[in-house]
Amino acid sequence: MDAPSAIRGVLAAALATMGVLHFTPGPSRTMAAMIPPALRRPGVPSPRTLVAVTGCCELAGAAGLLMPSTRRAAGVALLAFYGAVLPANAYAARHPDRFGPVAMPIVPRTLLQIGIAAATAYGAFAQRPAGRAT
């Protein structure tokens, strides 16, 4: 197995796991609480709806990375997704008393997100070795 394929497999497993957690009662409540107050206003979907939508995004991204015909589109969508969820992670980071271990400090969390984004870009856009289909 080549490196891009291995990275896609790891990312797909992690995204699928996180996606499922968005529909699990305890974790989904915590995720809904992480939605910043600025997004809790009329005209914006409820925190629970946002959690369900982001869970679907993670599940779709996991599947998309594994299929050659959707790999690049999934990569682009996931890169946008990572940026979209950063405000919730930043909000949790500013409130460690409320979110406990989920509230990773913002600098390590941002560095982790950059690493995940880089791995996603590599897995989604790396060229195939000559003579091999991936």
PDB file of C-alpha atoms in Angstrom:
ATOM      1  CA  MET A   1       0.000   0.000   0.000  1.00  0.00           C
ATOM      2  CA  ASP A   2       1.370   3.415  -0.889  1.00  0.00           C
ATOM      3  CA  ALA A   3       1.494   6.374   1.529  1.00  0.00           C
ATOM      4  CA  PRO A   4      -1.488   8.305   0.087  1.00  0.00           C
ATOM      5  CA  SER A   5      -3.671   5.186   0.315  1.00  0.00           C
ATOM      6  CA  ALA A   6      -2.607   4.571   3.916  1.00  0.00           C
ATOM      7  CA  ILE A   7      -3.301   8.182   4.842  1.00  0.00           C
ATOM      8  CA  ARG A   8      -6.720   8.034   3.199  1.00  0.00           C
ATOM      9  CA  GLY A   9      -7.509   4.889   5.184  1.00  0.00           C
ATOM     10  CA  VAL A  10      -6.506   6.451   8.497  1.00  0.00           C
ATOM     11  CA  LEU A  11      -8.385   9.671   7.727  1.00  0.00           C
ATOM     12  CA  ALA A  12     -11.492   7.774   6.605  1.00  0.00           C
ATOM     13  CA  ALA A  13     -11.503   5.722   9.813  1.00  0.00           C
ATOM     14  CA  ALA A  14     -11.071   8.814  11.987  1.00  0.00           C
ATOM     15  CA  LEU A  15     -13.699  10.807  10.082  1.00  0.00           C
ATOM     16  CA  ALA A  16     -16.186   7.928  10.192  1.00  0.00           C
ATOM     17  CA  THR A  17     -15.655   7.510  13.937  1.00  0.00           C
ATOM     18  CA  MET A  18     -16.119  11.223  14.580  1.00  0.00           C
ATOM     19  CA  GLY A  19     -19.107  11.321  12.239  1.00  0.00           C
ATOM     20  CA  VAL A  20     -20.840   8.548  14.175  1.00  0.00           C
ATOM     21  CA  LEU A  21     -20.126  10.354  17.458  1.00  0.00           C
ATOM     22  CA  HIS A  22     -22.145  13.308  16.139  1.00  0.00           C
ATOM     23  CA  PHE A  23     -25.204  11.062  16.413  1.00  0.00           C
ATOM     24  CA  THR A  24     -24.348   9.554  19.809  1.00  0.00           C
ATOM     25  CA  PRO A  25     -26.297  11.258  22.636  1.00  0.00           C
ATOM     26  CA  GLY A  26     -23.495  12.251  25.060  1.00  0.00           C
ATOM     27  CA  PRO A  27     -20.909  13.439  22.541  1.00  0.00           C
ATOM     28  CA  SER A  28     -23.512  15.181  20.385  1.00  0.00           C
ATOM     29  CA  ARG A  29     -24.720  17.210  23.394  1.00  0.00           C
ATOM     30  CA  THR A  30     -21.147  18.294  24.102  1.00  0.00           C
ATOM     31  CA  MET A  31     -20.625  19.211  20.451  1.00  0.00           C
ATOM     32  CA  ALA A  32     -23.866  21.219  20.422  1.00  0.00           C
ATOM     33  CA  ALA A  33     -22.683  23.122  23.495  1.00  0.00           C
ATOM     34  CA  MET A  34     -19.461  23.986  21.632  1.00  0.00           C
ATOM     35  CA  ILE A  35     -21.373  25.997  19.002  1.00  0.00           C
ATOM     36  CA  PRO A  36     -20.351  29.615  19.677  1.00  0.00           C
ATOM     37  CA  PRO A  37     -23.003  32.082  20.865  1.00  0.00           C
ATOM     38  CA  ALA A  38     -22.575  34.095  17.641  1.00  0.00           C
ATOM     39  CA  LEU A  39     -24.108  31.156  15.766  1.00  0.00           C
ATOM     40  CA  ARG A  40     -27.076  30.886  18.128  1.00  0.00           C
ATOM     41  CA  ARG A  41     -29.420  33.344  16.495  1.00  0.00           C
ATOM     42  CA  PRO A  42     -32.484  33.412  14.282  1.00  0.00           C
ATOM     43  CA  GLY A  43     -31.797  32.332  10.743  1.00  0.00           C
ATOM     44  CA  VAL A  44     -29.001  29.951  11.736  1.00  0.00           C
ATOM     45  CA  PRO A  45     -29.794  26.262  12.201  1.00  0.00           C
ATOM     46  CA  SER A  46     -29.946  25.067  15.812  1.00  0.00           C
ATOM     47  CA  PRO A  47     -26.776  23.714  17.445  1.00  0.00           C
ATOM     48  CA  ARG A  48     -28.166  20.166  17.302  1.00  0.00           C
ATOM     49  CA  THR A  49     -28.865  20.571  13.585  1.00  0.00           C
ATOM     50  CA  LEU A  50     -25.356  21.936  13.001  1.00  0.00           C
ATOM     51  CA  VAL A  51     -23.911  18.935  14.835  1.00  0.00           C
ATOM     52  CA  ALA A  52     -25.959  16.542  12.677  1.00  0.00           C
ATOM     53  CA  VAL A  53     -24.910  18.339   9.481  1.00  0.00           C
ATOM     54  CA  THR A  54     -21.234  18.272  10.448  1.00  0.00           C
ATOM     55  CA  GLY A  55     -21.540  14.581  11.315  1.00  0.00           C
ATOM     56  CA  CYS A  56     -22.954  13.924   7.852  1.00  0.00           C
ATOM     57  CA  CYS A  57     -20.080  15.948   6.369  1.00  0.00           C
ATOM     58  CA  GLU A  58     -17.545  13.776   8.170  1.00  0.00           C
ATOM     59  CA  LEU A  59     -19.235  10.559   7.097  1.00  0.00           C
ATOM     60  CA  ALA A  60     -19.499  11.735   3.489  1.00  0.00           C
ATOM     61  CA  GLY A  61     -15.887  12.923   3.546  1.00  0.00           C
ATOM     62  CA  ALA A  62     -14.726   9.547   4.856  1.00  0.00           C
ATOM     63  CA  ALA A  63     -16.536   7.714   2.069  1.00  0.00           C
ATOM     64  CA  GLY A  64     -15.479  10.253  -0.539  1.00  0.00           C
ATOM     65  CA  LEU A  65     -11.789   9.896   0.254  1.00  0.00           C
ATOM     66  CA  LEU A  66     -11.973   6.155  -0.377  1.00  0.00           C
ATOM     67  CA  MET A  67     -13.532   6.373  -3.835  1.00  0.00           C
ATOM     68  CA  PRO A  68     -11.218   7.454  -6.655  1.00  0.00           C
ATOM     69  CA  SER A  69     -14.029   9.217  -8.536  1.00  0.00           C
ATOM     70  CA  THR A  70     -14.856  11.471  -5.554  1.00  0.00           C
ATOM     71  CA  ARG A  71     -11.486  11.698  -3.818  1.00  0.00           C
ATOM     72  CA  ARG A  72     -10.542  15.200  -4.986  1.00  0.00           C
ATOM     73  CA  ALA A  73     -14.012  16.654  -4.400  1.00  0.00           C
ATOM     74  CA  ALA A  74     -14.025  15.108  -0.929  1.00  0.00           C
ATOM     75  CA  GLY A  75     -10.601  16.623  -0.259  1.00  0.00           C
ATOM     76  CA  VAL A  76     -11.778  20.110  -1.228  1.00  0.00           C
ATOM     77  CA  ALA A  77     -14.965  19.731   0.834  1.00  0.00           C
ATOM     78  CA  LEU A  78     -13.064  18.454   3.866  1.00  0.00           C
ATOM     79  CA  LEU A  79     -10.578  21.326   3.723  1.00  0.00           C
ATOM     80  CA  ALA A  80     -13.506  23.775   3.773  1.00  0.00           C
ATOM     81  CA  PHE A  81     -15.128  21.738   6.541  1.00  0.00           C
ATOM     82  CA  TYR A  82     -12.029  21.947   8.749  1.00  0.00           C
ATOM     83  CA  GLY A  83     -12.147  25.721   8.485  1.00  0.00           C
ATOM     84  CA  ALA A  84     -15.871  25.784   9.216  1.00  0.00           C
ATOM     85  CA  VAL A  85     -15.560  23.844  12.477  1.00  0.00           C
ATOM     86  CA  LEU A  86     -12.582  25.816  13.792  1.00  0.00           C
ATOM     87  CA  PRO A  87     -14.805  28.439  15.531  1.00  0.00           C
ATOM     88  CA  ALA A  88     -16.441  25.718  17.654  1.00  0.00           C
ATOM     89  CA  ASN A  89     -13.044  24.323  18.587  1.00  0.00           C
ATOM     90  CA  ALA A  90     -11.784  27.823  19.417  1.00  0.00           C
ATOM     91  CA  TYR A  91     -14.859  28.463  21.571  1.00  0.00           C
ATOM     92  CA  ALA A  92     -14.259  25.215  23.482  1.00  0.00           C
ATOM     93  CA  ALA A  93     -10.577  26.117  23.903  1.00  0.00           C
ATOM     94  CA  ARG A  94     -11.580  29.390  25.563  1.00  0.00           C
ATOM     95  CA  HIS A  95     -13.834  27.516  28.018  1.00  0.00           C
ATOM     96  CA  PRO A  96     -11.826  24.566  29.373  1.00  0.00           C
ATOM     97  CA  ASP A  97     -13.773  24.690  32.646  1.00  0.00           C
ATOM     98  CA  ARG A  98     -16.932  23.868  30.686  1.00  0.00           C
ATOM     99  CA  PHE A  99     -15.594  21.363  28.139  1.00  0.00           C
ATOM    100  CA  GLY A 100     -12.789  19.586  30.005  1.00  0.00           C
ATOM    101  CA  PRO A 101     -10.508  17.400  27.881  1.00  0.00           C
ATOM    102  CA  VAL A 102     -12.434  18.254  24.689  1.00  0.00           C
ATOM    103  CA  ALA A 103     -11.190  21.831  25.103  1.00  0.00           C
ATOM    104  CA  MET A 104      -7.721  21.404  23.634  1.00  0.00           C
ATOM    105  CA  PRO A 105      -5.804  24.704  23.898  1.00  0.00           C
ATOM    106  CA  ILE A 106      -6.154  26.729  20.710  1.00  0.00           C
ATOM    107  CA  VAL A 107      -2.520  26.648  19.546  1.00  0.00           C
ATOM    108  CA  PRO A 108      -2.143  22.837  19.701  1.00  0.00           C
ATOM    109  CA  ARG A 109      -5.667  22.456  18.273  1.00  0.00           C
ATOM    110  CA  THR A 110      -4.884  24.762  15.358  1.00  0.00           C
ATOM    111  CA  LEU A 111      -1.615  22.937  14.699  1.00  0.00           C
ATOM    112  CA  LEU A 112      -3.490  19.622  14.793  1.00  0.00           C
ATOM    113  CA  GLN A 113      -6.067  20.974  12.315  1.00  0.00           C
ATOM    114  CA  ILE A 114      -3.273  22.135  10.008  1.00  0.00           C
ATOM    115  CA  GLY A 115      -1.729  18.663  10.188  1.00  0.00           C
ATOM    116  CA  ILE A 116      -5.072  17.010   9.457  1.00  0.00           C
ATOM    117  CA  ALA A 117      -5.646  19.408   6.562  1.00  0.00           C
ATOM    118  CA  ALA A 118      -2.174  18.675   5.159  1.00  0.00           C
ATOM    119  CA  ALA A 119      -2.768  14.920   5.432  1.00  0.00           C
ATOM    120  CA  THR A 120      -6.152  15.339   3.750  1.00  0.00           C
ATOM    121  CA  ALA A 121      -4.646  17.364   0.911  1.00  0.00           C
ATOM    122  CA  TYR A 122      -1.871  14.816   0.433  1.00  0.00           C
ATOM    123  CA  GLY A 123      -4.271  11.878   0.513  1.00  0.00           C
ATOM    124  CA  ALA A 124      -6.768  13.517  -1.814  1.00  0.00           C
ATOM    125  CA  PHE A 125      -4.428  15.102  -4.346  1.00  0.00           C
ATOM    126  CA  ALA A 126      -1.240  13.010  -4.404  1.00  0.00           C
ATOM    127  CA  GLN A 127      -0.466  11.648  -7.838  1.00  0.00           C
ATOM    128  CA  ARG A 128      -0.642   7.912  -8.335  1.00  0.00           C
ATOM    129  CA  PRO A 129       2.619   6.097  -8.798  1.00  0.00           C
ATOM    130  CA  ALA A 130       3.076   5.224 -12.471  1.00  0.00           C
ATOM    131  CA  GLY A 131       1.356   1.987 -13.399  1.00  0.00           C
ATOM    132  CA  ARG A 132      -0.723   1.728 -10.208  1.00  0.00           C
ATOM    133  CA  ALA A 133      -4.377   2.499  -9.675  1.00  0.00           C
ATOM    134  CA  THR A 134      -5.347   3.680  -6.179  1.00  0.00           C
TER     135      THR A 134
END
